[in-house]
Coordinates of C-alpha atoms (C1' of nucleotides) in Angstrom, one line a residue:
Chain A
X32 CA -11.7 142.2 36.8
X33 CA -12.9 142.0 40.4
X34 CA -9.4 141.6 41.7
X35 CA -8.1 144.6 39.8
X36 CA -11.0 146.7 41.1
X37 CA -10.4 145.6 44.7
X38 CA -6.7 146.6 44.3
X39 CA -7.8 149.9 42.8
X40 CA -10.1 150.4 45.8
X41 CA -7.3 149.7 48.2
X42 CA -5.0 152.1 46.3
X43 CA -7.7 154.7 46.6
X44 CA -7.4 154.5 50.4
X45 CA -3.6 154.9 50.3
X46 CA -0.7 154.3 47.9
X47 CA 0.8 150.9 48.5
X48 CA 3.3 148.3 47.4
X49 CA 2.4 144.7 46.3
X50 CA 3.6 143.6 49.7
X51 CA 1.2 146.0 51.5
X52 CA -1.6 144.7 49.3
X53 CA -0.9 141.1 50.2
X54 CA -1.3 142.0 53.9
X55 CA -4.7 143.5 53.2
X56 CA -5.8 140.3 51.4
X57 CA -4.7 138.4 54.5
X58 CA -6.6 140.7 56.9
X59 CA -9.0 143.5 56.0
X60 CA -10.5 142.1 52.8
X61 CA -9.7 138.5 53.5
X62 CA -13.3 137.7 54.5
X63 CA -14.5 138.2 50.9
X64 CA -11.5 137.9 48.6
X65 CA -8.0 136.4 48.6
X66 CA -5.0 136.8 46.3
X67 CA -1.5 135.6 46.3
X68 CA 1.7 137.5 45.4
X69 CA 1.9 136.3 41.9
X70 CA -1.6 137.6 41.1
X71 CA -1.0 140.8 42.9
X72 CA 2.2 141.7 41.1
X73 CA 0.7 140.7 37.7
X74 CA -2.4 142.8 38.3
X75 CA -0.4 145.8 39.5
X76 CA 1.7 145.6 36.3
X77 CA -1.5 145.6 34.2
X78 CA -3.0 148.5 36.2
X79 CA 0.1 150.6 35.4
X80 CA 0.0 149.5 31.8
X81 CA -3.6 150.6 31.6
X82 CA -2.9 154.0 33.2
X83 CA -5.0 153.2 36.2
X84 CA -2.0 153.4 38.6
X85 CA 1.5 154.9 38.7
X86 CA 4.6 153.6 40.4
X87 CA 7.0 155.6 42.5
X88 CA 10.3 153.9 43.6
X89 CA 10.8 154.7 47.3
X90 CA 14.3 153.8 48.4
X91 CA 14.1 151.4 51.4
X92 CA 16.1 152.6 54.4
X93 CA 16.6 149.4 56.1
X94 CA 14.8 147.2 53.6
X95 CA 14.5 146.7 49.8
X96 CA 13.2 149.5 47.7
X97 CA 9.4 149.9 47.8
X98 CA 7.5 150.1 44.5
X99 CA 4.7 152.4 45.7
X100 CA 1.6 152.3 43.5
X101 CA -0.7 155.3 43.5
X102 CA -4.1 155.4 41.8
X103 CA -4.5 157.8 38.9
X104 CA -7.6 159.9 37.9
X105 CA -8.3 157.3 35.2
X106 CA -8.0 154.6 37.9
X107 CA -10.6 156.4 40.1
X108 CA -12.9 156.6 37.1
X109 CA -12.5 152.9 36.4
X110 CA -13.3 152.1 40.0
X111 CA -16.4 154.2 40.0
X112 CA -17.5 152.7 36.8
X113 CA -17.1 149.2 38.1
X114 CA -19.0 150.1 41.3
X115 CA -22.0 151.4 39.5
X116 CA -21.9 148.7 36.8
X117 CA -23.6 145.3 36.6
X118 CA -22.7 143.1 39.6
X119 CA -21.0 139.9 38.7
X120 CA -22.9 136.8 39.9
X121 CA -21.3 134.9 42.7
X122 CA -20.7 131.2 42.2
X123 CA -20.4 129.0 45.3
X124 CA -17.5 126.5 45.2
X125 CA -17.0 124.7 48.5
X126 CA -14.9 121.6 48.5
X127 CA -15.9 120.7 52.0
X128 CA -19.6 120.5 51.1
X129 CA -18.6 118.4 48.1
X130 CA -17.0 115.9 50.5
X131 CA -20.1 115.8 52.7
X132 CA -22.3 115.4 49.6
X133 CA -20.4 112.2 48.7
X134 CA -19.7 111.5 52.4
X135 CA -21.4 108.1 52.3
X136 CA -18.0 106.9 50.9
X137 CA -16.5 107.6 54.3
X138 CA -17.0 105.5 57.5
X139 CA -18.3 107.2 60.7
X140 CA -14.8 108.0 61.8
X141 CA -13.8 109.6 58.5
X142 CA -17.0 111.6 58.5
X143 CA -16.5 112.8 62.1
X144 CA -12.9 113.8 61.4
X145 CA -14.0 115.8 58.3
X146 CA -16.6 117.7 60.4
X147 CA -14.2 118.2 63.2
X148 CA -11.7 119.8 60.9
X149 CA -14.2 122.1 59.5
X150 CA -15.4 123.1 62.9
X151 CA -11.9 124.0 64.0
X152 CA -11.3 126.0 60.9
X153 CA -14.5 127.9 61.3
X154 CA -13.9 128.5 65.0
X155 CA -10.4 129.9 64.4
X156 CA -11.7 132.2 61.6
X157 CA -14.5 133.4 63.8
X158 CA -12.1 134.2 66.6
X159 CA -9.9 136.2 64.2
X160 CA -12.9 138.1 62.8
X161 CA -14.2 138.9 66.3
X162 CA -10.8 140.3 67.1
X163 CA -10.9 142.5 64.0
X164 CA -14.5 143.5 64.9
X165 CA -13.5 144.7 68.4
X166 CA -10.7 146.8 67.1
X167 CA -12.7 148.5 64.3
X168 CA -14.1 152.0 64.6
X169 CA -16.9 153.1 62.3
X170 CA -17.4 156.8 62.5
X171 CA -18.3 157.5 58.9
X172 CA -20.3 155.9 56.1
X173 CA -17.2 154.3 54.4
X174 CA -16.0 152.7 57.6
X175 CA -19.5 151.5 58.5
X176 CA -19.9 149.8 55.1
X177 CA -16.5 148.1 55.5
X178 CA -17.7 146.9 58.9
X179 CA -20.9 145.6 57.5
X180 CA -19.0 143.2 55.3
X181 CA -17.1 141.9 58.3
X182 CA -20.4 141.4 60.1
X183 CA -21.6 139.5 57.0
X184 CA -18.6 137.1 57.5
X185 CA -19.3 136.8 61.2
X186 CA -22.9 135.9 60.6
X187 CA -22.1 133.2 58.1
X188 CA -19.4 131.7 60.4
X189 CA -21.9 131.5 63.2
X190 CA -24.5 129.9 60.9
X191 CA -21.9 127.4 59.8
X192 CA -21.2 126.4 63.5
X193 CA -24.9 126.0 64.2
X194 CA -25.2 123.8 61.1
X195 CA -22.2 121.7 62.2
X196 CA -23.9 121.2 65.6
X197 CA -26.9 119.7 63.9
X198 CA -25.0 117.6 61.4
X199 CA -22.7 116.2 64.1
X200 CA -25.7 115.3 66.2
X201 CA -27.3 113.5 63.3
X202 CA -24.2 111.6 62.2
X203 CA -22.1 111.2 65.4
Chain B
X39 CA -9.1 118.2 41.2
X40 CA -12.3 118.9 43.1
X41 CA -14.3 119.2 39.9
X42 CA -13.0 115.8 38.6
X43 CA -13.9 114.2 41.9
X44 CA -17.4 115.6 41.9
X45 CA -17.9 114.3 38.4
X46 CA -16.6 110.9 39.5
X47 CA -19.0 111.0 42.5
X48 CA -21.9 111.7 40.2
X49 CA -20.8 109.0 37.8
X50 CA -20.7 106.6 40.8
X51 CA -24.4 107.2 41.3
X52 CA -25.2 106.5 37.6
X53 CA -23.5 106.5 34.2
X54 CA -24.1 109.9 32.5
X55 CA -23.3 112.1 29.5
X56 CA -21.7 115.6 29.8
X57 CA -25.1 117.0 29.2
X58 CA -26.6 115.1 32.2
X59 CA -23.7 116.3 34.3
X60 CA -24.4 119.9 33.4
X61 CA -28.0 119.4 34.6
X62 CA -26.7 118.2 38.0
X63 CA -24.4 121.2 38.3
X64 CA -27.4 123.4 37.6
X65 CA -29.5 121.7 40.3
X66 CA -28.5 119.0 42.7
X67 CA -24.9 120.1 43.3
X68 CA -25.4 123.7 42.3
X69 CA -25.5 124.9 45.9
X70 CA -21.8 124.0 46.4
X71 CA -20.2 123.8 43.0
X72 CA -20.8 125.0 39.4
X73 CA -19.3 124.1 36.1
X74 CA -20.0 124.9 32.5
X75 CA -20.0 122.6 29.5
X76 CA -16.4 123.4 28.4
X77 CA -15.1 122.4 31.8
X78 CA -17.3 119.3 32.0
X79 CA -16.3 117.9 28.5
X80 CA -12.7 118.6 29.1
X81 CA -12.7 116.9 32.5
X82 CA -14.6 113.9 31.2
X83 CA -11.9 113.5 28.5
X84 CA -9.2 113.6 31.1
X85 CA -11.0 111.0 33.3
X86 CA -11.2 108.7 30.4
X87 CA -7.5 109.3 29.6
X88 CA -6.7 108.5 33.2
X89 CA -8.7 105.3 33.2
X90 CA -11.1 106.6 35.8
X91 CA -14.1 106.4 33.4
X92 CA -15.1 104.6 30.2
X93 CA -17.3 105.8 27.4
X94 CA -20.1 104.0 25.7
X95 CA -21.7 105.4 22.6
X96 CA -25.5 105.0 22.9
X97 CA -27.3 105.8 19.7
X98 CA -29.9 108.5 20.2
X99 CA -33.4 107.5 19.1
X100 CA -34.8 110.9 18.6
X101 CA -31.7 112.9 19.5
X102 CA -28.0 113.0 19.0
X103 CA -25.9 110.0 20.1
X104 CA -25.2 110.0 23.8
X105 CA -21.6 109.5 25.1
X106 CA -22.4 107.7 28.3
X107 CA -19.6 107.8 30.8
X108 CA -19.3 105.1 33.4
X109 CA -17.0 105.1 36.4
X110 CA -14.3 102.3 36.4
X111 CA -12.9 100.5 39.4
X112 CA -9.8 102.7 39.3
X113 CA -12.2 105.7 39.3
X114 CA -14.0 104.4 42.4
X115 CA -10.6 104.0 44.1
X116 CA -9.6 107.6 43.1
X117 CA -12.8 108.9 44.5
X118 CA -12.4 107.1 47.8
X119 CA -8.8 108.3 48.1
X120 CA -9.9 111.9 47.5
X121 CA -12.6 111.6 50.1
X122 CA -10.3 110.3 52.8
X123 CA -7.5 112.7 51.9
X124 CA -6.5 116.2 53.0
X125 CA -9.4 118.6 52.6
X126 CA -8.7 121.6 50.3
X127 CA -9.1 124.8 52.0
X128 CA -12.0 127.0 50.9
X129 CA -11.3 130.6 49.9
X130 CA -14.2 133.0 49.9
X131 CA -14.5 135.2 46.8
X132 CA -17.6 137.3 46.8
X133 CA -17.8 140.3 44.3
X134 CA -20.9 141.6 46.0
X135 CA -19.2 142.1 49.3
X136 CA -16.3 143.7 47.5
X137 CA -18.8 146.3 46.2
X138 CA -20.2 146.9 49.6
X139 CA -16.7 147.2 51.1
X140 CA -16.0 150.1 48.6
X141 CA -19.6 151.2 48.6
X142 CA -18.8 154.7 49.8
X143 CA -18.1 155.3 46.1
X144 CA -21.8 154.9 45.5
X145 CA -24.6 157.4 46.4
X146 CA -27.6 156.2 48.5
X147 CA -29.5 155.2 45.4
X148 CA -26.7 153.2 44.0
X149 CA -26.2 151.4 47.3
X150 CA -29.9 150.7 47.7
X151 CA -30.1 149.3 44.3
X152 CA -27.0 147.1 44.9
X153 CA -28.6 145.7 48.1
X154 CA -32.0 145.2 46.4
X155 CA -30.5 143.2 43.6
X156 CA -28.7 141.0 46.1
X157 CA -31.9 140.5 48.0
X158 CA -33.7 139.4 44.9
X159 CA -31.0 136.9 43.9
X160 CA -30.9 135.4 47.4
X161 CA -34.7 135.3 47.6
X162 CA -35.0 133.5 44.3
X163 CA -32.3 131.0 45.2
X164 CA -33.9 130.4 48.6
X165 CA -37.2 129.7 46.9
X166 CA -35.5 127.2 44.5
X167 CA -33.7 125.4 47.3
X168 CA -36.9 125.2 49.4
X169 CA -38.5 123.5 46.4
X170 CA -35.7 121.0 46.2
X171 CA -35.9 120.4 49.9
X172 CA -39.5 119.6 49.9
X173 CA -39.1 117.1 47.0
X174 CA -36.2 115.3 48.6
X175 CA -36.5 112.0 50.4
X176 CA -33.8 110.9 52.9
X177 CA -34.2 107.3 53.8
X178 CA -30.5 106.3 53.9
X179 CA -27.2 107.7 55.1
X180 CA -26.1 108.8 51.6
X181 CA -29.3 110.7 51.0
X182 CA -29.3 112.3 54.4
X183 CA -25.8 113.6 53.8
X184 CA -26.8 115.1 50.5
X185 CA -29.7 116.7 52.2
X186 CA -27.5 118.1 54.9
X187 CA -25.5 120.0 52.3
X188 CA -28.7 121.5 50.9
X189 CA -29.7 122.5 54.5
X190 CA -26.3 124.2 54.7
X191 CA -27.2 126.3 51.6
X192 CA -30.6 127.1 53.0
X193 CA -29.2 128.2 56.4
X194 CA -26.7 130.6 54.7
X195 CA -29.3 132.1 52.4
X196 CA -31.5 132.9 55.4
X197 CA -28.5 134.4 57.2
X198 CA -27.8 136.5 54.2
X199 CA -31.4 137.8 54.2
X200 CA -31.2 138.7 57.8
X201 CA -28.0 140.5 57.2
X202 CA -29.5 142.4 54.3
X203 CA -32.4 143.5 56.7
X204 CA -29.9 145.0 59.0
X205 CA -27.8 146.7 56.4
X206 CA -30.8 148.1 54.6
X207 CA -32.1 149.5 57.8
X208 CA -28.7 151.2 58.5
X209 CA -28.1 152.6 55.1
X210 CA -31.7 153.1 53.7
Chain C
dT245 C1' -42.4 129.4 12.5
dC246 C1' -39.9 130.3 16.6
dA247 C1' -38.1 129.0 20.8
dC248 C1' -36.6 125.3 23.6
dT249 C1' -34.4 120.9 24.7
dC250 C1' -31.1 117.4 23.7
dA251 C1' -26.3 116.7 22.6
dT252 C1' -21.6 117.4 21.1
dG253 C1' -17.4 119.8 21.1
dT254 C1' -13.2 123.7 20.1
dA255 C1' -10.4 128.0 20.9
dA256 C1' -8.9 131.8 23.2
dG257 C1' -8.4 134.3 27.0
dA258 C1' -8.7 135.4 32.1
dT259 C1' -7.8 134.0 36.6
dG260 C1' -5.7 131.3 40.2
dT261 C1' -2.0 128.2 42.3
dT262 C1' 2.6 126.4 43.2
dA263 C1' 7.3 126.4 42.9
dC264 C1' 11.5 128.9 41.9
dA265 C1' 14.7 132.7 43.0
dT266 C1' 17.1 136.6 45.8
dG267 C1' 18.8 139.3 49.7
dA268 C1' 19.0 142.6 53.8
dT269 C1' 17.5 143.5 58.6
dT270 C1' 15.6 142.4 63.1
dC271 C1' 14.6 139.8 67.2
dG272 C1' 15.1 136.0 70.3
Chain D
dC190 C1' 22.9 131.5 64.7
dG191 C1' 18.4 130.8 62.9
dA192 C1' 13.8 132.3 62.0
dA193 C1' 10.8 135.9 60.7
dT194 C1' 9.8 140.1 58.3
dC195 C1' 10.3 143.2 54.4
dA196 C1' 10.3 143.4 49.5
dT197 C1' 10.7 142.1 44.8
dG198 C1' 9.5 139.3 40.9
dT199 C1' 9.3 134.9 37.1
dA200 C1' 7.7 130.5 35.1
dA201 C1' 4.8 126.8 34.6
dC202 C1' 0.7 124.9 35.2
dA203 C1' -4.2 124.3 36.4
dT204 C1' -8.7 126.0 36.2
dC205 C1' -12.6 128.8 34.8
dT206 C1' -15.1 131.7 31.5
dT207 C1' -16.9 133.3 27.0
dA208 C1' -17.6 132.9 22.5
dC209 C1' -17.9 130.1 18.4
dA210 C1' -20.0 126.2 15.9
dT211 C1' -23.6 122.5 14.6
dG212 C1' -28.0 120.1 14.1
dA213 C1' -32.3 117.3 15.0
dG214 C1' -36.8 116.9 17.4
dT215 C1' -40.7 118.9 20.2
dG216 C1' -44.4 122.0 21.5
dA217 C1' -46.9 126.5 21.4

DNA sequence: TCACTCATGTAAGATGTTACATGATTCG
DNA sequence: CGAATCATGTAACATCTTACATGAGTGA
């Protein structure tokens, strides 16, 4: 459900192919949702079957044909309905914290290496997000809301680094 | 995989029934993983089939019989192997941020209500975690590591509240 | 008497991951 | 010449969610 509504939301910005959508999941919306190709193509097919999107075959000039998906009026209605409806509750599932929770089964070296990896991942992600942040413009409400979600990601990454500082000091 | 290892980790602390495990997922490990009964019973059956756990039927005195699951030596080995192995990468999936991202499709009231609900959820969760924190003792390494994961949850909840302050000010 | 806790599970469907499969163009 | 990018999808499997189904004991 959420995935299909995110795709509708992106199609509402501009018509796109599955491939284009994949790029969005790897960049603009990657800080709060991810999806791989199999999911995207499956969901696009369902959106078309449900009348929420239409496909137009655009012949590729120097590449394969593009299956451009365009949101329909029914699709816009479904998107608006979802937005105004009951929010889904978010369940946390973080394998890294699971490892720390049972981390007594690791020796000091193992634990240090686990924390170091996490730090590196978070650092790289933070760097990427900061790059996105500096490129972003936010003139209107829509863009400012999108930017706010990026700031949410940035804030949590900085919190994670601060937490890692503390934990590494305690268990170093 | 992660779920089965978390269950093994809990069984390594003490033998338990599926029902006991459910209580852990709703409390002690709920800040980094969740699971419902269907998942738990299914996974327990697989652990037994794989020789990672054994069942003992304990007649209930004033309740149904308990199917106590106990970790085996092979189970302990599997847990240790997972702990030392390649960490899975964590993908964020937050429906709330998705709604904010496309939040221009909501009017000011709709947006305010979305943010207010989130605040209330986060506040309640924070209160619960603070309660857990104050009850916790951390004399040894194992307990201190478990507590560190709770502190991670607390830090992120506080960050989320601070972010909500900013966003509500901007879009109030 | 009614709601809650303890305790077990099954079935069906939705969602997510991994591997398989193809083929042209562009850039170093 | 080889790697990356553009672009499509399928198949099989794993995981997660929701609804169905049962029944005794406890406390207000």
